[in-house]
Amino acid sequence: MLKKYFLASCIACILFSCAKDNDPETPEVITPEEKETISYSDKLIKNINVHTEVNTVNIFDETLVGVYDEENHKDYRSFIDWDNVFVDSVVWHIDDVLHYNTRTERNLAYRGITFNKPGNYEFNLLLYKDSKVIKRSSLTFRAIAGKDFFNVNWENPPASNIVGQSYSYKKGYRIDQTYVKGLYPYSYVNLYYGDEFPIQTPEKEKEYLMEVAQTTFGTPKFVSAQNKQAELDDKYTMLFKNKLNYTPVAIWENGASSIALVGSPKDAIETYFIIAEPKY
């Protein structure tokens, strides 16, 4: 009997010793303050999302994208405590249009976006940690030239002469659009130069603006590569009431507008822009 008890004791001791050896290491003690901070950051990252009021927009019209806490703010309006979101950078990105790292900025609530030409675009808000994307929130946009000429409606013209701006971060350019009131109103778009976009050659300007115009209005009806300059000059004179000192390079027509890519001044071109007038 004693022998049986002895054997049972030995077996129990061995089992207890093995179980002890397989016990996990004592976990690191996390104070309540640390636990709350870590969980708060993780929760914010999980709940961050983006929102816009309108997904189909006219190019040159600014649309706003906002960031909100989708769990606690169904109205899309909330303050994100970025000081407690433990990420290395926050990037706003649309291919060819926008790439902006705002982690060092204080205002990360929203950003205005314009599109340099019609098309379908995907917006991404990217949160980076240790060079990896740990959160992606996305929106899709459709940019259109839905008014008579870019975002000008000849029947209901804009109150301001400055109509809008658009950008291409990848190609570096910014385009400004202006509306000019008068007996014969017209609107034009031209490249804007600044620290981030140095002055281009006239030929480069023509290339940029031709790409924008063709994407928007299609193949021109008249173009200098196919038509004699005298033919373009005559067509331009017939369509446009404002007799400005320009040399037409390409001409488009649609139901509401006469449109031309022109060089100025006529006899010694220094710059290019796109001009349009209402059809008469």
mmCIF file of C-alpha atoms in Angstrom:
data_model
loop_
_atom_site.group_PDB
_atom_site.id
_atom_site.type_symbol
_atom_site.label_atom_id
_atom_site.label_comp_id
_atom_site.label_asym_id
_atom_site.label_seq_id
_atom_site.Cartn_x
_atom_site.Cartn_y
_atom_site.Cartn_z
ATOM 1 C CA MET A 1 0.000 0.000 0.000
ATOM 2 C CA LEU A 2 2.811 2.404 0.930
ATOM 3 C CA LYS A 3 4.480 1.538 -2.329
ATOM 4 C CA LYS A 4 1.320 2.540 -4.250
ATOM 5 C CA TYR A 5 1.114 5.878 -2.436
ATOM 6 C CA PHE A 6 4.800 6.493 -3.123
ATOM 7 C CA LEU A 7 4.356 5.849 -6.862
ATOM 8 C CA ALA A 8 1.282 8.091 -7.027
ATOM 9 C CA SER A 9 3.156 10.889 -5.310
ATOM 10 C CA CYS A 10 6.061 10.599 -7.736
ATOM 11 C CA ILE A 11 3.732 10.723 -10.760
ATOM 12 C CA ALA A 12 1.913 13.769 -9.388
ATOM 13 C CA CYS A 13 5.211 15.532 -8.739
ATOM 14 C CA ILE A 14 6.427 14.856 -12.289
ATOM 15 C CA LEU A 15 3.178 16.108 -13.811
ATOM 16 C CA PHE A 16 3.276 19.258 -11.697
ATOM 17 C CA SER A 17 6.881 19.902 -12.703
ATOM 18 C CA CYS A 18 6.083 19.516 -16.432
ATOM 19 C CA ALA A 19 3.079 21.760 -16.158
ATOM 20 C CA LYS A 20 5.175 24.387 -14.458
ATOM 21 C CA ASP A 21 7.832 24.166 -17.207
ATOM 22 C CA ASN A 22 5.158 24.742 -19.870
ATOM 23 C CA ASP A 23 3.640 27.753 -18.153
ATOM 24 C CA PRO A 24 3.946 30.908 -20.274
ATOM 25 C CA GLU A 25 6.287 33.577 -19.093
ATOM 26 C CA THR A 26 4.795 36.139 -16.804
ATOM 27 C CA PRO A 27 3.290 38.819 -19.103
ATOM 28 C CA GLU A 28 4.650 42.326 -19.001
ATOM 29 C CA VAL A 29 2.667 44.423 -16.609
ATOM 30 C CA ILE A 30 0.849 47.265 -18.428
ATOM 31 C CA THR A 31 -0.369 50.094 -16.290
ATOM 32 C CA PRO A 32 -4.013 51.180 -16.726
ATOM 33 C CA GLU A 33 -2.802 54.448 -18.259
ATOM 34 C CA GLU A 34 -0.695 52.659 -20.895
ATOM 35 C CA LYS A 35 -3.460 50.164 -21.668
ATOM 36 C CA GLU A 36 -5.999 52.947 -22.113
ATOM 37 C CA THR A 37 -3.677 54.974 -24.394
ATOM 38 C CA ILE A 38 -2.822 52.005 -26.623
ATOM 39 C CA SER A 39 -6.414 50.858 -26.953
ATOM 40 C CA TYR A 40 -7.576 54.417 -27.635
ATOM 41 C CA SER A 41 -5.123 54.784 -30.525
ATOM 42 C CA ASP A 42 -6.005 51.408 -31.980
ATOM 43 C CA LYS A 43 -9.690 52.201 -31.711
ATOM 44 C CA LEU A 44 -9.284 55.546 -33.461
ATOM 45 C CA ILE A 45 -7.287 53.979 -36.281
ATOM 46 C CA LYS A 46 -9.927 51.296 -36.711
ATOM 47 C CA ASN A 47 -12.791 53.805 -36.809
ATOM 48 C CA ILE A 48 -11.233 56.511 -39.006
ATOM 49 C CA ASN A 49 -13.070 56.896 -42.307
ATOM 50 C CA VAL A 50 -13.543 59.528 -45.019
ATOM 51 C CA HIS A 51 -16.623 61.191 -46.452
ATOM 52 C CA THR A 52 -17.685 63.624 -49.163
ATOM 53 C CA GLU A 53 -21.054 65.182 -49.937
ATOM 54 C CA VAL A 54 -20.828 64.733 -53.718
ATOM 55 C CA ASN A 55 -18.983 62.033 -55.658
ATOM 56 C CA THR A 56 -19.659 63.417 -59.174
ATOM 57 C CA VAL A 57 -18.065 66.838 -59.593
ATOM 58 C CA ASN A 58 -17.174 69.318 -62.310
ATOM 59 C CA ILE A 59 -13.480 69.761 -62.931
ATOM 60 C CA PHE A 60 -12.274 73.092 -61.516
ATOM 61 C CA ASP A 61 -15.015 72.854 -58.849
ATOM 62 C CA GLU A 62 -13.576 72.145 -55.414
ATOM 63 C CA THR A 63 -14.999 69.210 -53.475
ATOM 64 C CA LEU A 64 -14.223 68.573 -49.801
ATOM 65 C CA VAL A 65 -13.142 65.277 -48.283
ATOM 66 C CA GLY A 66 -13.514 65.024 -44.508
ATOM 67 C CA VAL A 67 -12.187 62.579 -41.922
ATOM 68 C CA TYR A 68 -14.480 61.320 -39.172
ATOM 69 C CA ASP A 69 -14.957 58.630 -36.501
ATOM 70 C CA GLU A 70 -17.478 56.306 -38.151
ATOM 71 C CA GLU A 71 -18.398 54.528 -34.919
ATOM 72 C CA ASN A 72 -19.323 57.566 -32.855
ATOM 73 C CA HIS A 73 -20.312 60.167 -35.450
ATOM 74 C CA LYS A 74 -22.842 58.977 -37.997
ATOM 75 C CA ASP A 75 -23.290 62.590 -39.157
ATOM 76 C CA TYR A 76 -19.714 62.495 -40.574
ATOM 77 C CA ARG A 77 -18.629 65.344 -38.309
ATOM 78 C CA SER A 78 -16.101 64.649 -35.584
ATOM 79 C CA PHE A 79 -12.815 65.776 -34.130
ATOM 80 C CA ILE A 80 -10.013 63.241 -34.489
ATOM 81 C CA ASP A 81 -7.487 63.431 -31.654
ATOM 82 C CA TRP A 82 -4.470 63.015 -33.920
ATOM 83 C CA ASP A 83 -2.032 63.519 -31.041
ATOM 84 C CA ASN A 84 -3.150 60.114 -29.765
ATOM 85 C CA VAL A 85 -3.170 58.351 -33.127
ATOM 86 C CA PHE A 86 0.208 56.645 -33.116
ATOM 87 C CA VAL A 87 1.185 56.685 -36.778
ATOM 88 C CA ASP A 88 4.174 58.081 -38.634
ATOM 89 C CA SER A 89 2.297 59.847 -41.409
ATOM 90 C CA VAL A 90 -1.158 60.518 -42.845
ATOM 91 C CA VAL A 91 -1.257 60.746 -46.639
ATOM 92 C CA TRP A 92 -4.072 62.059 -48.862
ATOM 93 C CA HIS A 93 -3.645 60.557 -52.343
ATOM 94 C CA ILE A 94 -5.257 60.526 -55.801
ATOM 95 C CA ASP A 95 -3.174 59.308 -58.744
ATOM 96 C CA ASP A 96 -1.926 62.231 -60.903
ATOM 97 C CA VAL A 97 -3.988 64.719 -58.856
ATOM 98 C CA LEU A 98 -3.057 64.829 -55.175
ATOM 99 C CA HIS A 99 -0.372 63.513 -52.847
ATOM 100 C CA TYR A 100 -0.138 65.314 -49.538
ATOM 101 C CA ASN A 101 1.457 64.198 -46.296
ATOM 102 C CA THR A 102 -0.293 66.028 -43.454
ATOM 103 C CA ARG A 103 1.120 64.307 -40.385
ATOM 104 C CA THR A 104 3.020 67.412 -39.414
ATOM 105 C CA GLU A 105 -0.035 69.643 -39.910
ATOM 106 C CA ARG A 106 -2.427 70.489 -37.103
ATOM 107 C CA ASN A 107 -5.560 70.504 -39.243
ATOM 108 C CA LEU A 108 -6.254 67.001 -40.533
ATOM 109 C CA ALA A 109 -10.027 67.313 -40.602
ATOM 110 C CA TYR A 110 -10.656 67.900 -44.313
ATOM 111 C CA ARG A 111 -9.055 68.816 -47.637
ATOM 112 C CA GLY A 112 -10.307 70.476 -50.811
ATOM 113 C CA ILE A 113 -9.751 68.598 -54.078
ATOM 114 C CA THR A 114 -10.059 69.636 -57.724
ATOM 115 C CA PHE A 115 -9.488 67.555 -60.849
ATOM 116 C CA ASN A 116 -7.452 68.663 -63.856
ATOM 117 C CA LYS A 117 -9.429 66.650 -66.420
ATOM 118 C CA PRO A 118 -12.498 64.403 -66.608
ATOM 119 C CA GLY A 119 -12.257 60.785 -65.492
ATOM 120 C CA ASN A 120 -12.824 58.331 -62.667
ATOM 121 C CA TYR A 121 -10.580 58.735 -59.650
ATOM 122 C CA GLU A 122 -9.952 56.896 -56.390
ATOM 123 C CA PHE A 123 -9.102 58.864 -53.262
ATOM 124 C CA ASN A 124 -7.187 57.140 -50.465
ATOM 125 C CA LEU A 125 -6.427 58.291 -46.946
ATOM 126 C CA LEU A 126 -3.392 56.229 -45.913
ATOM 127 C CA LEU A 127 -2.062 55.844 -42.372
ATOM 128 C CA TYR A 128 1.569 54.722 -42.239
ATOM 129 C CA LYS A 129 3.464 53.074 -39.386
ATOM 130 C CA ASP A 130 7.026 51.770 -39.760
ATOM 131 C CA SER A 131 6.836 52.372 -43.532
ATOM 132 C CA LYS A 132 3.721 50.191 -43.860
ATOM 133 C CA VAL A 133 0.115 51.134 -44.558
ATOM 134 C CA ILE A 134 -1.860 50.132 -41.459
ATOM 135 C CA LYS A 135 -5.159 51.755 -42.485
ATOM 136 C CA ARG A 136 -6.693 52.708 -45.830
ATOM 137 C CA SER A 137 -9.971 54.624 -46.245
ATOM 138 C CA SER A 138 -11.173 55.180 -49.804
ATOM 139 C CA LEU A 139 -13.672 57.148 -51.905
ATOM 140 C CA THR A 140 -14.400 57.101 -55.634
ATOM 141 C CA PHE A 141 -14.995 60.240 -57.703
ATOM 142 C CA ARG A 142 -16.209 60.948 -61.201
ATOM 143 C CA ALA A 143 -14.956 64.253 -62.600
ATOM 144 C CA ILE A 144 -16.913 65.701 -65.517
ATOM 145 C CA ALA A 145 -17.025 68.870 -67.610
ATOM 146 C CA GLY A 146 -20.737 69.063 -66.924
ATOM 147 C CA LYS A 147 -21.333 72.723 -67.716
ATOM 148 C CA ASP A 148 -20.984 74.507 -71.032
ATOM 149 C CA PHE A 149 -17.240 75.081 -70.779
ATOM 150 C CA PHE A 150 -15.453 73.346 -67.926
ATOM 151 C CA ASN A 151 -17.499 74.721 -65.020
ATOM 152 C CA VAL A 152 -18.892 77.863 -66.720
ATOM 153 C CA ASN A 153 -22.544 78.049 -67.729
ATOM 154 C CA TRP A 154 -23.014 80.834 -70.287
ATOM 155 C CA GLU A 155 -26.709 81.236 -69.418
ATOM 156 C CA ASN A 156 -25.950 81.591 -65.706
ATOM 157 C CA PRO A 157 -22.371 82.915 -65.580
ATOM 158 C CA PRO A 158 -20.336 82.977 -62.373
ATOM 159 C CA ALA A 159 -20.452 86.039 -60.145
ATOM 160 C CA SER A 160 -16.670 86.078 -59.780
ATOM 161 C CA ASN A 161 -14.163 86.365 -62.602
ATOM 162 C CA ILE A 162 -11.996 83.689 -60.927
ATOM 163 C CA VAL A 163 -13.786 80.458 -61.788
ATOM 164 C CA GLY A 164 -11.507 77.849 -60.281
ATOM 165 C CA GLN A 165 -8.221 75.994 -60.214
ATOM 166 C CA SER A 166 -7.114 72.435 -60.750
ATOM 167 C CA TYR A 167 -3.885 70.570 -60.149
ATOM 168 C CA SER A 168 -1.785 67.634 -61.240
ATOM 169 C CA TYR A 169 0.769 66.821 -58.542
ATOM 170 C CA LYS A 170 2.430 64.165 -60.719
ATOM 171 C CA LYS A 171 3.016 66.476 -63.678
ATOM 172 C CA GLY A 172 3.469 69.495 -61.465
ATOM 173 C CA TYR A 173 1.075 71.896 -63.103
ATOM 174 C CA ARG A 174 -1.737 74.049 -61.797
ATOM 175 C CA ILE A 175 -4.379 75.451 -64.135
ATOM 176 C CA ASP A 176 -6.385 78.602 -63.435
ATOM 177 C CA GLN A 177 -9.709 79.396 -65.085
ATOM 178 C CA THR A 178 -10.999 82.946 -65.522
ATOM 179 C CA TYR A 179 -14.371 84.253 -66.706
ATOM 180 C CA VAL A 180 -14.402 87.669 -68.400
ATOM 181 C CA LYS A 181 -17.685 89.589 -68.498
ATOM 182 C CA GLY A 182 -18.494 92.034 -71.284
ATOM 183 C CA LEU A 183 -20.433 92.481 -74.478
ATOM 184 C CA TYR A 184 -18.952 89.182 -75.637
ATOM 185 C CA PRO A 185 -18.051 87.160 -72.533
ATOM 186 C CA TYR A 186 -15.367 84.524 -72.668
ATOM 187 C CA SER A 187 -13.536 82.166 -70.372
ATOM 188 C CA TYR A 188 -9.981 80.904 -70.551
ATOM 189 C CA VAL A 189 -7.671 78.510 -68.731
ATOM 190 C CA ASN A 190 -3.931 78.903 -68.446
ATOM 191 C CA LEU A 191 -1.021 77.423 -66.555
ATOM 192 C CA TYR A 192 -0.033 79.031 -63.273
ATOM 193 C CA TYR A 193 3.606 79.210 -62.265
ATOM 194 C CA GLY A 194 5.011 79.198 -58.757
ATOM 195 C CA ASP A 195 7.696 77.670 -56.563
ATOM 196 C CA GLU A 196 6.472 74.120 -57.220
ATOM 197 C CA PHE A 197 5.975 74.574 -60.971
ATOM 198 C CA PRO A 198 8.703 76.535 -62.770
ATOM 199 C CA ILE A 199 8.040 78.359 -66.035
ATOM 200 C CA GLN A 200 7.718 75.957 -68.975
ATOM 201 C CA THR A 201 8.592 76.445 -72.622
ATOM 202 C CA PRO A 202 5.689 77.463 -74.884
ATOM 203 C CA GLU A 203 5.773 74.029 -76.525
ATOM 204 C CA LYS A 204 5.456 72.335 -73.137
ATOM 205 C CA GLU A 205 2.539 74.597 -72.275
ATOM 206 C CA LYS A 206 0.854 73.617 -75.531
ATOM 207 C CA GLU A 207 1.408 69.930 -74.759
ATOM 208 C CA TYR A 208 -0.092 70.191 -71.249
ATOM 209 C CA LEU A 209 -3.135 72.175 -72.360
ATOM 210 C CA MET A 210 -3.764 70.052 -75.459
ATOM 211 C CA GLU A 211 -3.918 66.974 -73.225
ATOM 212 C CA VAL A 212 -6.468 68.632 -70.939
ATOM 213 C CA ALA A 213 -8.594 69.909 -73.856
ATOM 214 C CA GLN A 214 -8.570 66.614 -75.759
ATOM 215 C CA THR A 215 -9.490 64.633 -72.658
ATOM 216 C CA THR A 216 -12.399 67.004 -72.082
ATOM 217 C CA PHE A 217 -13.640 67.779 -75.598
ATOM 218 C CA GLY A 218 -12.264 64.941 -77.720
ATOM 219 C CA THR A 219 -10.445 65.235 -81.029
ATOM 220 C CA PRO A 220 -10.393 68.843 -82.286
ATOM 221 C CA LYS A 221 -12.428 69.645 -85.391
ATOM 222 C CA PHE A 222 -9.558 71.724 -86.762
ATOM 223 C CA VAL A 223 -5.902 71.340 -85.775
ATOM 224 C CA SER A 224 -2.722 72.868 -87.142
ATOM 225 C CA ALA A 225 -1.166 69.452 -87.777
ATOM 226 C CA GLN A 226 -3.878 68.714 -90.362
ATOM 227 C CA ASN A 227 -5.164 72.088 -91.521
ATOM 228 C CA LYS A 228 -3.430 75.101 -93.003
ATOM 229 C CA GLN A 229 -2.970 78.004 -90.604
ATOM 230 C CA ALA A 230 -5.041 80.296 -92.824
ATOM 231 C CA GLU A 231 -7.951 77.850 -92.551
ATOM 232 C CA LEU A 232 -7.705 77.833 -88.735
ATOM 233 C CA ASP A 233 -7.465 81.635 -88.676
ATOM 234 C CA ASP A 234 -10.608 81.977 -90.773
ATOM 235 C CA LYS A 235 -12.544 79.505 -88.640
ATOM 236 C CA TYR A 236 -11.389 81.198 -85.445
ATOM 237 C CA THR A 237 -12.425 84.633 -86.772
ATOM 238 C CA MET A 238 -15.839 83.291 -87.731
ATOM 239 C CA LEU A 239 -16.551 81.600 -84.356
ATOM 240 C CA PHE A 240 -15.083 84.102 -81.879
ATOM 241 C CA LYS A 241 -16.515 87.582 -81.407
ATOM 242 C CA ASN A 242 -13.642 88.904 -79.294
ATOM 243 C CA LYS A 243 -10.970 89.801 -81.840
ATOM 244 C CA LEU A 244 -7.943 89.077 -79.698
ATOM 245 C CA ASN A 245 -4.383 88.830 -80.945
ATOM 246 C CA TYR A 246 -4.130 85.018 -80.834
ATOM 247 C CA THR A 247 -2.981 82.252 -83.145
ATOM 248 C CA PRO A 248 -5.317 79.215 -83.017
ATOM 249 C CA VAL A 249 -3.668 75.804 -82.797
ATOM 250 C CA ALA A 250 -6.786 73.636 -82.420
ATOM 251 C CA ILE A 251 -10.540 74.333 -82.484
ATOM 252 C CA TRP A 252 -13.437 72.411 -80.926
ATOM 253 C CA GLU A 253 -17.180 72.997 -81.041
ATOM 254 C CA ASN A 254 -19.936 71.602 -78.842
ATOM 255 C CA GLY A 255 -23.592 72.454 -78.406
ATOM 256 C CA ALA A 256 -22.950 75.534 -76.256
ATOM 257 C CA SER A 257 -19.351 76.651 -76.760
ATOM 258 C CA SER A 258 -16.671 77.467 -79.295
ATOM 259 C CA ILE A 259 -13.307 76.395 -77.910
ATOM 260 C CA ALA A 260 -9.736 76.937 -79.088
ATOM 261 C CA LEU A 261 -6.206 76.272 -77.964
ATOM 262 C CA VAL A 262 -4.365 79.475 -78.860
ATOM 263 C CA GLY A 263 -0.914 80.990 -78.748
ATOM 264 C CA SER A 264 -0.250 84.599 -77.772
ATOM 265 C CA PRO A 265 0.834 87.056 -79.057
ATOM 266 C CA LYS A 266 -0.042 86.155 -82.633
ATOM 267 C CA ASP A 267 3.232 87.032 -84.355
ATOM 268 C CA ALA A 268 5.673 85.781 -81.710
ATOM 269 C CA ILE A 269 4.059 83.196 -79.409
ATOM 270 C CA GLU A 270 5.219 83.314 -75.807
ATOM 271 C CA THR A 271 2.431 81.404 -74.052
ATOM 272 C CA TYR A 272 -0.588 79.171 -74.713
ATOM 273 C CA PHE A 273 -4.024 78.849 -73.165
ATOM 274 C CA ILE A 274 -7.499 77.462 -73.883
ATOM 275 C CA ILE A 275 -10.214 80.005 -74.648
ATOM 276 C CA ALA A 276 -13.986 79.616 -75.122
ATOM 277 C CA GLU A 277 -17.005 81.744 -75.982
ATOM 278 C CA PRO A 278 -20.707 80.910 -76.063
ATOM 279 C CA LYS A 279 -22.040 79.853 -79.453
ATOM 280 C CA TYR A 280 -23.747 82.763 -81.237
#
